[in-house]
Every structure is written in structure tokens, then in C-alpha cells.
CSV table of C-alpha atoms and ligand atoms in Angstrom, one decimal:
chain,number,residue,atom,x,y,z
A,1,MET,CA,-0.1,0.2,0.0
A,2,LYS,CA,0.8,3.7,-0.8
A,3,ILE,CA,0.1,6.6,1.5
A,4,CYS,CA,0.8,10.1,0.4
A,5,THR,CA,-0.3,12.4,4.6
A,6,MET,CA,-0.5,16.2,3.8
A,7,GLY,CA,1.0,17.5,7.1
A,8,LEU,CA,3.8,16.5,8.6
A,9,GLY,CA,3.1,18.2,12.5
A,10,TYR,CA,2.4,16.0,15.3
A,11,ILE,CA,0.0,13.7,13.7
A,12,GLY,CA,0.8,13.6,10.3
A,13,LEU,CA,4.7,12.7,11.2
A,14,PRO,CA,4.2,9.9,14.1
A,15,THR,CA,1.4,8.5,11.8
A,16,SER,CA,3.5,7.8,8.4
A,17,ALA,CA,6.1,6.7,10.7
A,18,MET,CA,3.7,4.2,11.7
A,19,PHE,CA,2.5,2.8,8.4
A,20,ALA,CA,5.9,2.9,7.1
A,21,LYS,CA,7.2,0.9,9.7
A,22,TYR,CA,3.7,-1.0,8.8
A,23,GLY,CA,5.7,-2.5,5.6
A,24,ALA,CA,3.5,0.7,2.6
A,25,THR,CA,5.4,2.7,1.2
A,26,VAL,CA,4.5,6.4,2.7
A,27,VAL,CA,5.5,9.7,0.6
A,28,GLY,CA,4.6,12.1,4.0
A,29,VAL,CA,4.3,16.7,2.2
A,30,ASP,CA,4.5,19.7,4.1
A,31,LEU,CA,4.9,23.4,3.5
A,32,PHE,CA,8.6,23.9,4.7
A,33,PRO,CA,11.9,23.0,3.1
A,34,GLU,CA,13.4,22.6,6.6
A,35,VAL,CA,11.1,20.0,7.6
A,36,VAL,CA,11.4,18.2,4.5
A,37,ASN,CA,15.1,18.3,4.5
A,38,LYS,CA,15.2,17.0,7.7
A,39,LEU,CA,13.4,14.4,7.9
A,40,ASN,CA,14.7,13.2,4.7
A,41,ASN,CA,18.0,13.0,7.2
A,42,GLY,CA,16.0,11.1,9.7
A,43,GLU,CA,15.8,13.8,11.6
A,44,ILE,CA,12.8,15.3,13.4
A,45,HIS,CA,12.0,19.0,14.0
A,46,ILE,CA,9.3,17.6,16.5
A,47,GLU,CA,9.8,16.1,20.8
A,48,GLU,CA,7.8,12.9,21.2
A,49,PRO,CA,9.6,9.9,22.6
A,50,GLY,CA,10.5,7.0,20.0
A,51,LEU,CA,10.1,9.2,16.6
A,52,GLY,CA,13.5,10.2,16.6
A,53,GLU,CA,14.2,6.0,16.4
A,54,VAL,CA,11.5,4.7,14.6
A,55,VAL,CA,11.5,8.0,11.1
A,56,LYS,CA,15.4,7.5,11.8
A,57,GLU,CA,14.3,3.6,10.3
A,58,VAL,CA,12.1,3.9,8.0
A,59,VAL,CA,13.9,6.6,6.5
A,60,GLU,CA,16.9,4.8,6.5
A,61,LYS,CA,14.4,1.7,5.3
A,62,GLY,CA,13.3,4.0,2.1
A,63,ASN,CA,10.7,3.4,3.5
A,64,PHE,CA,9.6,7.2,4.2
A,65,ARG,CA,10.3,10.1,2.3
A,66,ALA,CA,9.3,13.8,2.9
A,67,SER,CA,8.8,15.8,-0.3
A,68,LEU,CA,7.2,19.5,-0.6
A,69,THR,CA,4.3,17.7,-3.3
A,70,PRO,CA,1.8,15.1,-3.3
A,71,GLU,CA,2.3,11.9,-5.1
A,72,GLU,CA,0.0,9.1,-6.3
A,73,ALA,CA,-0.8,6.5,-3.7
A,74,ASP,CA,-3.2,4.1,-3.1
A,75,ALA,CA,-4.2,6.9,-0.1
A,76,PHE,CA,-4.5,10.2,1.0
A,77,ILE,CA,-4.2,11.4,4.7
A,78,ILE,CA,-5.0,14.5,5.4
A,79,ALA,CA,-3.4,15.9,9.0
A,80,VAL,CA,-3.0,19.8,9.1
A,81,PRO,CA,-3.7,22.3,10.9
A,82,THR,CA,-7.5,23.4,11.9
A,83,PRO,CA,-7.7,26.5,14.6
A,84,ASN,CA,-10.2,28.7,15.3
A,85,ASN,CA,-11.6,30.9,13.5
A,86,ASP,CA,-11.5,35.5,14.3
A,87,ASP,CA,-14.7,34.8,14.6
A,88,MET,CA,-17.7,35.6,17.2
A,89,TYR,CA,-17.3,32.0,18.6
A,90,LYS,CA,-14.4,30.5,17.5
A,91,SER,CA,-15.5,28.6,14.5
A,92,CYS,CA,-13.5,26.0,13.2
A,93,ASP,CA,-11.4,27.5,9.7
A,94,LEU,CA,-11.5,24.4,7.5
A,95,SER,CA,-9.6,26.3,5.1
A,96,TYR,CA,-6.1,24.6,5.2
A,97,VAL,CA,-8.1,21.3,5.4
A,98,LEU,CA,-10.2,21.7,2.3
A,99,LYS,CA,-6.0,23.5,0.7
A,100,ALA,CA,-4.7,20.6,1.3
A,101,THR,CA,-8.0,18.3,-0.5
A,102,GLU,CA,-7.0,20.4,-3.3
A,103,THR,CA,-4.1,19.7,-4.2
A,104,VAL,CA,-4.1,15.9,-3.5
A,105,LEU,CA,-7.5,15.6,-5.9
A,106,PRO,CA,-5.2,15.8,-9.7
A,107,PHE,CA,-3.3,13.3,-8.1
A,108,VAL,CA,-6.6,10.9,-7.3
A,109,LYS,CA,-7.3,7.6,-9.7
A,110,LYS,CA,-10.2,5.8,-8.8
A,111,GLY,CA,-10.4,3.6,-6.0
A,112,ASN,CA,-8.2,5.5,-4.1
A,113,VAL,CA,-9.5,6.5,-0.4
A,114,ILE,CA,-9.0,10.4,1.0
A,115,ILE,CA,-8.9,10.2,4.7
A,116,VAL,CA,-9.2,13.6,7.3
A,117,GLU,CA,-7.9,13.3,10.2
A,118,SER,CA,-7.8,16.5,11.6
A,119,THR,CA,-10.2,17.4,14.1
A,120,ILE,CA,-13.3,19.0,12.1
A,121,ALA,CA,-16.5,20.8,13.1
A,122,PRO,CA,-19.7,18.6,12.6
A,123,ARG,CA,-21.2,18.5,9.1
A,124,SER,CA,-17.6,19.4,7.7
A,125,MET,CA,-17.1,16.0,5.5
A,126,ASP,CA,-20.7,16.0,4.7
A,127,ASP,CA,-20.7,19.9,3.5
A,128,HIS,CA,-17.9,21.0,2.5
A,129,VAL,CA,-14.9,18.0,1.7
A,130,LYS,CA,-17.4,15.6,-0.7
A,131,PRO,CA,-18.2,18.5,-2.5
A,132,LEU,CA,-14.8,19.8,-3.3
A,133,VAL,CA,-14.5,16.2,-4.4
A,134,GLU,CA,-17.1,15.8,-6.8
A,135,ALA,CA,-16.6,18.9,-8.6
A,136,ALA,CA,-13.6,17.0,-9.7
A,137,GLY,CA,-15.9,14.8,-11.4
A,138,PHE,CA,-15.8,11.9,-8.6
A,139,THR,CA,-18.7,9.9,-7.1
A,140,VAL,CA,-18.2,9.8,-3.5
A,141,GLY,CA,-19.1,6.1,-2.3
A,142,GLU,CA,-17.9,4.2,-5.5
A,143,ASP,CA,-14.7,5.7,-7.3
A,144,ILE,CA,-13.7,8.1,-4.6
A,145,PHE,CA,-14.1,6.7,-0.8
A,146,LEU,CA,-14.1,10.0,1.5
A,147,VAL,CA,-13.6,9.5,5.5
A,148,HIS,CA,-13.1,10.8,8.2
A,149,CYS,CA,-11.3,9.7,11.4
A,150,PRO,CA,-9.8,11.8,13.6
A,151,GLU,CA,-6.6,11.3,15.8
A,152,ARG,CA,-7.0,10.5,18.9
A,153,VAL,CA,-3.7,10.4,20.1
A,154,LEU,CA,-2.0,11.8,23.6
A,155,PRO,CA,0.9,13.8,23.2
A,156,GLY,CA,3.8,12.0,25.0
A,157,GLN,CA,2.2,8.5,24.2
A,158,ILE,CA,1.7,9.0,20.4
A,159,LEU,CA,3.5,6.3,18.9
A,160,HIS,CA,1.5,3.5,21.7
A,161,GLU,CA,-1.3,4.8,21.3
A,162,LEU,CA,-1.8,5.2,17.9
A,163,ILE,CA,-1.0,1.2,18.2
A,164,HIS,CA,-3.3,-0.1,20.9
A,165,ASN,CA,-6.9,2.8,21.2
A,166,ASN,CA,-9.7,2.6,19.6
A,167,ARG,CA,-10.6,3.9,15.9
A,168,ILE,CA,-13.2,5.5,15.0
A,169,VAL,CA,-13.8,5.5,10.9
A,170,GLY,CA,-16.5,8.1,9.3
A,171,GLY,CA,-17.3,7.0,6.5
A,172,VAL,CA,-19.7,9.5,3.9
A,173,THR,CA,-20.4,6.2,3.0
A,174,GLU,CA,-21.4,2.9,4.1
A,175,ALA,CA,-18.6,1.6,1.6
A,176,CYS,CA,-16.3,4.1,2.4
A,177,SER,CA,-16.5,2.9,5.9
A,178,GLU,CA,-15.1,-0.4,4.7
A,179,ALA,CA,-12.4,1.7,2.6
A,180,GLY,CA,-10.9,3.3,5.1
A,181,ALA,CA,-11.2,0.6,8.5
A,182,LYS,CA,-8.9,-1.2,5.5
A,183,VAL,CA,-5.7,1.4,5.9
A,184,TYR,CA,-5.5,1.2,9.2
A,185,GLY,CA,-6.2,-2.4,9.6
A,186,LEU,CA,-2.2,-1.7,9.0
A,187,PHE,CA,-1.0,-1.7,11.8
A,188,VAL,CA,-4.1,-0.6,14.7
A,189,GLU,CA,-4.8,-3.6,17.4
A,190,GLY,CA,-7.8,-1.5,19.0
A,191,GLU,CA,-10.7,-2.2,17.9
A,192,ILE,CA,-11.5,0.2,14.4
A,193,ILE,CA,-15.5,1.3,15.0
A,194,LYS,CA,-17.4,2.0,12.0
A,195,THR,CA,-19.9,4.8,11.1
A,196,ASP,CA,-20.4,7.9,9.5
A,197,ALA,CA,-18.9,10.9,8.8
A,198,LYS,CA,-21.0,13.3,10.9
A,199,THR,CA,-21.2,11.1,14.0
A,200,ALA,CA,-17.0,10.6,14.1
A,201,GLU,CA,-16.9,14.0,13.7
A,202,MET,CA,-19.2,15.0,16.6
A,203,SER,CA,-17.7,11.6,19.1
A,204,LYS,CA,-14.4,13.2,18.2
A,205,LEU,CA,-15.3,17.0,19.6
A,206,MET,CA,-17.9,15.6,22.8
A,207,GLU,CA,-14.1,14.0,24.1
A,208,ASN,CA,-11.7,16.6,24.6
A,209,THR,CA,-14.5,18.6,25.1
A,210,PHE,CA,-16.1,16.2,28.1
A,211,ARG,CA,-12.2,17.0,29.2
A,212,ASP,CA,-12.4,20.3,28.9
A,213,VAL,CA,-15.6,20.7,31.0
A,214,ASN,CA,-14.2,18.6,33.5
A,215,ILE,CA,-11.1,20.3,34.1
A,216,ALA,CA,-13.7,23.7,33.7
A,217,LEU,CA,-15.4,22.6,37.5
A,218,ALA,CA,-12.3,21.3,39.0
A,219,ASN,CA,-10.9,24.9,38.4
A,220,GLU,CA,-14.6,26.3,39.3
A,221,LEU,CA,-13.9,23.7,42.7
A,222,THR,CA,-10.2,25.3,43.3
A,223,LYS,CA,-12.1,29.1,43.1
A,224,ILE,CA,-14.5,28.1,45.5
A,225,CYS,CA,-12.5,26.0,47.8
A,226,ASN,CA,-9.9,28.8,48.6
A,227,VAL,CA,-13.3,31.1,49.3
A,228,LEU,CA,-14.2,28.1,51.8
A,229,GLU,CA,-11.2,28.2,53.0
A,230,ILE,CA,-10.6,23.7,51.8
A,231,ASN,CA,-8.0,22.3,50.6
A,232,VAL,CA,-9.3,21.4,47.0
A,233,LEU,CA,-6.9,19.0,46.0
A,234,ASP,CA,-7.7,16.6,49.6
A,235,VAL,CA,-11.3,17.6,48.3
A,236,ILE,CA,-9.6,16.0,44.7
A,237,GLN,CA,-8.6,12.8,46.8
A,238,MET,CA,-11.8,12.0,48.4
A,239,ALA,CA,-14.4,12.2,46.4
A,240,ASN,CA,-12.2,10.1,44.1
A,241,LYS,CA,-12.3,7.6,46.2
A,242,HIS,CA,-16.2,6.8,44.7
A,243,PRO,CA,-16.0,4.1,42.5
A,244,ARG,CA,-18.2,6.2,40.7
A,245,VAL,CA,-16.3,10.3,40.6
A,246,ASN,CA,-13.7,11.1,38.5
A,247,LEU,CA,-12.6,15.3,39.3
A,248,HIS,CA,-9.8,16.2,37.0
A,249,SER,CA,-6.5,18.5,38.4
A,250,PRO,CA,-7.3,22.1,38.4
A,251,GLY,CA,-4.2,24.0,36.7
A,252,PRO,CA,-3.3,27.5,35.4
A,253,GLY,CA,-5.6,27.0,32.8
A,254,VAL,CA,-6.0,24.8,29.6
A,255,GLY,CA,-4.2,24.6,26.6
A,256,GLY,CA,-2.4,22.8,23.5
A,257,HIS,CA,-4.3,22.8,19.9
A,258,CYS,CA,-7.3,20.3,21.5
A,259,LEU,CA,-9.0,21.3,23.8
A,260,ALA,CA,-7.6,24.6,23.6
A,261,VAL,CA,-9.4,24.7,20.5
A,262,ASP,CA,-12.4,22.4,19.8
A,263,PRO,CA,-15.1,22.6,22.6
A,264,TYR,CA,-15.6,26.1,20.4
A,265,PHE,CA,-16.4,24.3,17.0
A,266,ILE,CA,-19.3,22.3,18.4
A,267,VAL,CA,-20.3,25.9,20.6
A,268,ALA,CA,-20.5,27.9,17.0
A,269,LYS,CA,-22.6,25.2,14.9
A,270,ALA,CA,-24.8,25.6,18.7
A,271,PRO,CA,-24.3,28.5,20.4
A,272,GLU,CA,-28.0,28.6,21.6
A,273,GLN,CA,-27.5,25.2,22.2
A,274,ALA,CA,-23.7,24.5,23.7
A,275,GLN,CA,-24.2,26.6,27.0
A,276,MET,CA,-22.4,24.1,29.7
A,277,ILE,CA,-19.8,24.2,27.1
A,278,ASN,CA,-19.5,27.7,26.4
A,279,LEU,CA,-18.9,28.1,30.0
A,280,ALA,CA,-16.8,25.5,30.8
A,281,ARG,CA,-14.3,27.4,28.1
A,282,GLY,CA,-14.9,30.8,30.1
A,283,ILE,CA,-13.5,29.4,34.0
A,284,ASN,CA,-10.4,27.5,32.1
A,285,VAL,CA,-9.8,30.9,29.9
A,286,SER,CA,-10.2,32.5,33.7
A,287,MET,CA,-7.1,30.6,35.2
A,288,PRO,CA,-4.3,32.5,33.7
A,289,GLU,CA,-5.9,36.0,35.7
A,290,TYR,CA,-6.4,33.8,38.9
A,291,VAL,CA,-2.6,32.4,39.2
A,292,VAL,CA,-1.3,37.2,38.6
A,293,SER,CA,-3.6,37.5,40.4
A,294,ASN,CA,-2.4,35.3,43.1
A,295,VAL,CA,1.2,35.6,42.6
A,296,LYS,CA,1.0,39.4,43.0
A,297,GLU,CA,-0.5,38.6,46.3
A,298,MET,CA,2.1,36.6,47.2
A,299,VAL,CA,4.9,39.2,46.6
A,300,SER,CA,2.6,42.8,47.1
A,301,GLY,CA,4.6,45.1,49.2
A,302,VAL,CA,8.4,43.6,48.1
A,303,GLU,CA,9.7,46.7,45.8
A,304,ASN,CA,10.2,45.3,42.4
A,305,PRO,CA,9.6,41.4,43.0
A,306,LYS,CA,11.3,38.9,40.7
A,307,ILE,CA,9.2,36.2,39.6
A,308,ALA,CA,11.1,32.8,37.7
A,309,VAL,CA,8.8,31.6,36.4
A,310,PHE,CA,9.1,27.5,35.1
A,311,GLY,CA,8.0,25.7,32.2
A,312,VAL,CA,6.0,27.4,29.4
A,313,THR,CA,4.7,24.1,27.4
A,314,TYR,CA,1.3,23.4,27.9
A,315,LYS,CA,1.5,20.1,29.8
A,316,GLY,CA,4.9,18.5,30.8
A,317,ASN,CA,7.6,16.9,29.1
A,318,VAL,CA,6.1,17.6,25.8
A,319,ASP,CA,7.9,20.7,23.4
A,320,ASP,CA,4.6,21.7,22.5
A,321,MET,CA,4.2,26.0,23.4
A,322,ARG,CA,0.6,26.2,21.6
A,323,GLU,CA,-2.3,27.8,23.1
A,324,SER,CA,0.0,27.6,25.8
A,325,PRO,CA,-2.0,29.2,29.7
A,326,ALA,CA,2.2,29.8,30.5
A,327,MET,CA,2.4,32.3,28.1
A,328,ASP,CA,-0.7,34.3,28.8
A,329,ILE,CA,0.3,34.4,32.6
A,330,ILE,CA,4.1,35.2,31.4
A,331,ASP,CA,2.2,38.5,29.3
A,332,ILE,CA,-0.3,38.8,31.8
A,333,LEU,CA,3.1,39.5,34.2
A,334,ARG,CA,4.7,41.2,32.5
A,335,ASN,CA,2.6,43.9,31.2
A,336,GLU,CA,2.1,44.4,35.2
A,337,GLY,CA,5.5,45.1,35.0
A,338,LEU,CA,6.4,42.0,37.1
A,339,GLU,CA,9.8,40.9,35.9
A,340,CYS,CA,9.7,37.4,34.7
A,341,ALA,CA,12.9,35.0,34.3
A,342,VAL,CA,11.6,31.9,32.6
A,343,HIS,CA,13.1,28.9,32.4
A,344,ASP,CA,12.0,25.4,30.4
A,345,PRO,CA,14.2,22.8,29.5
A,346,HIS,CA,12.1,21.1,26.8
A,347,VAL,CA,12.1,24.6,24.6
A,348,GLU,CA,14.6,26.1,22.7
A,349,SER,CA,13.8,29.2,20.8
A,350,ASP,CA,14.7,32.2,19.1
A,351,THR,CA,12.4,34.5,20.1
A,352,PHE,CA,12.1,34.4,23.5
A,353,LYS,CA,14.6,34.3,25.9
A,354,LEU,CA,15.1,31.1,28.7
A,355,LEU,CA,17.6,30.9,30.9
A,356,SER,CA,18.9,28.1,33.2
A,357,ALA,CA,17.1,26.9,36.1
A,358,ASP,CA,20.0,28.6,38.3
A,359,GLU,CA,19.5,31.4,36.2
A,360,ALA,CA,16.2,32.4,36.8
A,361,VAL,CA,16.0,32.1,40.3
A,362,THR,CA,19.0,34.4,41.4
A,363,ASP,CA,17.2,36.3,43.6
A,364,ALA,CA,14.2,35.6,42.5
A,365,HIS,CA,11.3,36.5,45.1
A,366,LEU,CA,8.7,33.8,44.0
A,367,LEU,CA,8.9,30.3,41.9
A,368,LEU,CA,6.2,30.0,39.9
A,369,VAL,CA,5.9,26.2,38.2
A,370,LEU,CA,3.5,26.3,35.4
A,371,THR,CA,4.1,22.7,34.3
A,372,ASP,CA,4.4,19.0,34.8
A,373,HIS,CA,8.2,18.5,33.0
A,374,ASP,CA,9.5,15.5,34.4
A,375,GLU,CA,12.4,17.8,35.5
A,376,PHE,CA,10.8,20.2,38.0
A,377,LYS,CA,9.1,16.5,40.2
A,378,THR,CA,12.0,15.9,41.6
A,379,MET,CA,14.2,19.6,41.8
A,380,ASN,CA,15.9,20.3,44.7
A,381,THR,CA,14.4,22.8,46.2
A,382,ASP,CA,16.8,23.8,48.6
A,383,GLU,CA,19.3,24.4,46.5
A,384,LEU,CA,17.1,27.1,44.4
A,385,ALA,CA,16.0,28.5,47.6
A,386,GLU,CA,19.2,29.4,48.7
A,387,LYS,CA,19.8,31.4,45.6
A,388,MET,CA,16.0,33.2,46.1
A,389,ALA,CA,15.6,36.4,47.4
A,390,LYS,CA,12.3,34.7,48.9
A,391,PRO,CA,12.0,31.1,49.1
A,392,VAL,CA,8.8,30.6,47.8
A,393,LEU,CA,7.7,28.7,45.1
A,394,PHE,CA,4.1,28.1,43.8
A,395,ASP,CA,3.2,25.4,42.8
A,396,THR,CA,0.1,25.5,40.0
A,397,ARG,CA,0.0,21.3,38.3
A,398,ASN,CA,0.6,20.3,42.2
A,399,CYS,CA,3.5,18.6,41.1
A,400,VAL,CA,6.8,19.5,42.9
A,401,LYS,CA,7.6,16.8,45.7
A,402,THR,CA,7.8,19.1,48.7
A,403,ASN,CA,10.3,18.6,52.0
A,404,GLU,CA,10.9,20.5,55.4
A,405,GLY,CA,13.4,22.2,53.8
A,406,LYS,CA,14.3,25.8,53.0
A,407,MET,CA,11.6,26.7,50.1
A,408,GLN,CA,8.1,27.5,51.2
A,409,PHE,CA,5.6,25.1,49.0
A,410,VAL,CA,2.3,27.3,48.1
A,411,ASN,CA,-0.1,25.0,46.0
A,412,PHE,CA,-4.1,25.1,44.9
A,413,GLY,CA,-4.9,23.5,48.5
A,414,ASN,CA,-3.4,25.9,50.6
A,415,LEU,CA,-3.5,28.8,49.0
A,416,TYR,CA,-6.4,30.6,52.1
A,417,THR,CA,-3.3,30.3,54.4
B,501,LIG,N1,-5.4,19.1,32.2
B,501,LIG,C1,-5.5,20.0,33.6
B,501,LIG,N2,-6.6,19.0,34.1
B,501,LIG,C2,-6.3,17.9,33.9
B,501,LIG,C3,-6.0,17.4,32.2
B,501,LIG,C4,-5.6,18.1,31.5
B,501,LIG,O1,-5.6,21.5,33.7
B,501,LIG,O2,-6.8,17.1,34.7
B,501,LIG,C5,-4.7,20.2,30.8
B,501,LIG,C6,-3.0,20.1,30.8
B,501,LIG,O3,-2.2,20.7,31.6
B,501,LIG,C7,-3.1,21.4,29.4
B,501,LIG,C8,-4.9,20.6,29.2
B,501,LIG,O4,-5.1,20.5,30.0
B,501,LIG,O5,-2.7,22.1,29.2
B,501,LIG,C9,-4.3,19.5,27.7
B,501,LIG,O6,-3.9,18.5,28.2
B,501,LIG,P1,-4.4,16.7,28.0
B,501,LIG,O7,-3.2,15.9,28.1
B,501,LIG,O8,-5.7,16.5,28.9
B,501,LIG,O9,-4.5,16.6,26.9
B,501,LIG,P2,-3.7,16.9,24.8
B,501,LIG,O10,-4.7,18.1,24.5
B,501,LIG,O11,-2.0,16.5,25.3
B,501,LIG,O12,-4.4,15.8,24.1
B,501,LIG,C10,-5.9,15.6,24.4
B,501,LIG,C11,-6.4,14.6,25.0
B,501,LIG,N3,-7.7,13.9,24.6
B,501,LIG,C12,-8.2,13.5,25.5
B,501,LIG,O13,-7.7,13.0,26.1
B,501,LIG,C13,-10.0,13.4,25.5
B,501,LIG,C14,-5.8,13.0,23.0
B,501,LIG,O14,-6.7,12.1,23.0
B,501,LIG,C15,-5.9,13.7,21.5
B,501,LIG,O15,-6.2,12.9,20.4
B,501,LIG,C16,-5.6,15.3,21.7
B,501,LIG,O16,-6.5,15.8,22.8
B,501,LIG,C17,-6.4,15.5,20.7
B,501,LIG,O17,-5.5,16.3,18.7
B,501,LIG,O18,-7.5,16.0,19.7
């Protein structure tokens, strides 16, 4: 089987590498020549555990090649970004998906499968992608098989989840679902569940919305508990002892290219009905301001306070800063005139000045942990405390190992004390 993947980012690259590892010939297409060159040298441009080894292996074997232009193939996989539009409800910007579809159509032959893996608003396949394919002269379900198969892998565990997760294969017709299922059968060991395209679109969106709403509940509970002087982290631990309760973890906000983006696609399609989803988004979006107001209280009275910020990515052990609440927090702090010295062992940035841990904490009045990287969980807080002007650590992720040493530890559970 030959596969042509459009987009070699966090989803397109691991997916291409897996197909190639399991015997397909894969050509991966990206817009950026530097990405294409790097991959063809067997190197990767993103951080994901195990991915570098697989890409090196499949490039050396000759099963995977990156290119700037598509080629004829049996199956085309579209894995390009779907950001929010800049409109009232932050609707789904389908333009990259539609452009990628148009770009592959001249290479498509009868019998081929076109799969959209990008997360898309409900009804996008039926109302937008199908008409494009039909306009090129094909009959969908007879000579071209059109499928939405949403990616559902967790960054940090992508390779394992690509193989073991269940896959939803939503065909525009039943024949499309059959054809799509055969493609993933090459390496997926989870269940391959066939459905229609609009059910697949909405299921994917609700998976992330479920998580976003639950995190909002935990974040709201944090604010309530602080007013009532109750330790929210203890409450969550207790409540989760119940066999049917699973309160999520509060944090500095919800980031990433999925949870902070996808729920709006539903809201934009049915704003009157999508009340709770919209409210949950608002609660999560409010968390950076909440963190900042607490930080300001902790350093009140200090002249020219310096904040050492640890972690800028949207979650631990990734290098991805998209929609990261940490970036919002740093922006707000700086706009309010507070000095921020930023450290993140997972990020290299030309646009953003990053310091070593020691440099960042030197003479700082607060160490603000915004990301749960493994490096932070077991760091020597006594050594860091010695360098600080005021040895206080505010752990918004409740991840740093505490001790009875020189550092004073604050988290969402004891903010009120
Ligand atoms: N977060 C919390 N509290 C929690 C859990 C997460 O504040 O209890 C925050 C994280 O720190 C992060 C954000 O939420 O800022 C999102 O992180 P995540 O680990 O929940 O999810 P993502 O965005 O890395 O990946 C999600 C996954 N979806 C679900 O778990 C339902 C993944 O399976 C999807 O493939 C991915 O979205 C996607 O691409 O849609």
C-alpha cells in the first residue's frame, strides 16, 4: 500500500512513520523545505518519545520520504491544522483541510481513499469536503472513498496510542467506512469502529469537550474552596475514592491545540444549545488571570519583584507551546510590570529568552511552576531556595515534591493559608 500524508506535524509525522514501519510506502508532504530536508536526513523537528528512532529507521529502510509535493497513492491522509476562526464563536477554520484536499485531487485515481484526520466541525465532511471531491468529477462512495478518521492520540504517548487506541472510521457512505477501515487495519490493534462521518466528527469533539468541561469543574472548585478555606486537593482526593467519581486536576489553564480549540467548534455550530460547553471554556480561560492575581498577592509589598517561571509548554514533557496558559500568564505579569525570568528544559526558542534554572531563580521573590515536566518534580528545592531573595514556590500543577527544608511550598490546596 502507498500512502501520501498531507502535513508532517504532531499527527501527520507519527502516523506516516507508523504506516512506514508496518510496511507501507509513505510519502509525507509538508509546506516547509527545512522540515522536509530534516526528515529526509532521518531527523525530526518535534519532540515525541520514541519518534526519532522510528523515523530514522523508516527513512533508512526507504519506506518513508518527505516531499514538498503530493504523489499518486492508494490512500491520502490529511493531517493539517484546524485553528479557530477569528469570529464571534471561534468557529472551525477549515481552509487548510480544503486546500490540502484540492492539492491532492489532481493525483487521485478511481479506487483511492481520502482520509481527513484533522479535527473538524460537525458536518464538515458532508457539507464541505464531499462537494470539493464531487466537483473534481468523482462519485463519492463509488469511485472515491471519503472518510473522517479523527486522531485521538495523547502527545507524549503517541506511538503507543496509535497502535493500541480504538479508531473511529466515519465514512461519507458505508462503502467509504469499509475502505477506510482497511487502511488502518495495517497496524491498528485497537478496535476499528465504523460509523458515518458526522458521528465521527462529533464523537471526537465531545471527547475533548468532556475533558475540558471536567477540568473547568476542578478549576471552579479550586476557586470555591479557596474562598471557603478548604483544601481543594484533599477534596478531590477524597471525592475520587468514590467508584464513580473522577474529578480532574485544577491547573493554570487548559492549553494545547485540542482542548482549548475544539469545544468552540461545537459552540459555533449550535450557540444557543451549547451553554455548558461555552461556560466551561470561559472558566478555563479565566485561570491565567486567577494565577496572576494570586502571584501579585504573594509578592505584594516587595519592591521590583522578580518571578522565576518554570515551564512554558501547555503540559509536561512536551515541547509544544500552542495555546499554553503559561504564555498568557507571563504576558499578563510582564504587562503589569513584574519581571519574569523564564526556564523550560524542553524548549528552544529564538523569539523567547530562556534561562537555566539557576539563572532564573537567582534573587527571585517567587518560583512559579506552570508545567509538570519531570525535571521539576524532583528538583532540589533547597539548592534553589538558597539563591532566591524569598524562598517561596507556587506550584500550580501540584507536581513538585515537597519537603520540610528551606523552601515554602504553596499550591492550589493551601493558597488561603
Ligand atoms: N489539564 C488540566 N487538568 C487535567 C488534565 C489536563 O489542567 O486534569 C490540562 C493540561 O495541562 C493541558 C490541557 O489540559 O494544558 C490538555 O492536556 P491533555 O493531556 O488533557 O490533552 P492533549 O491536548 O495533550 O490531548 C487531548 C487528548 N484528548 C483526551 O484525552 C480526551 C488526546 O487523546 C487527543 O488526541 C488530543 O487532545 C487531540 O489531538 O485532540
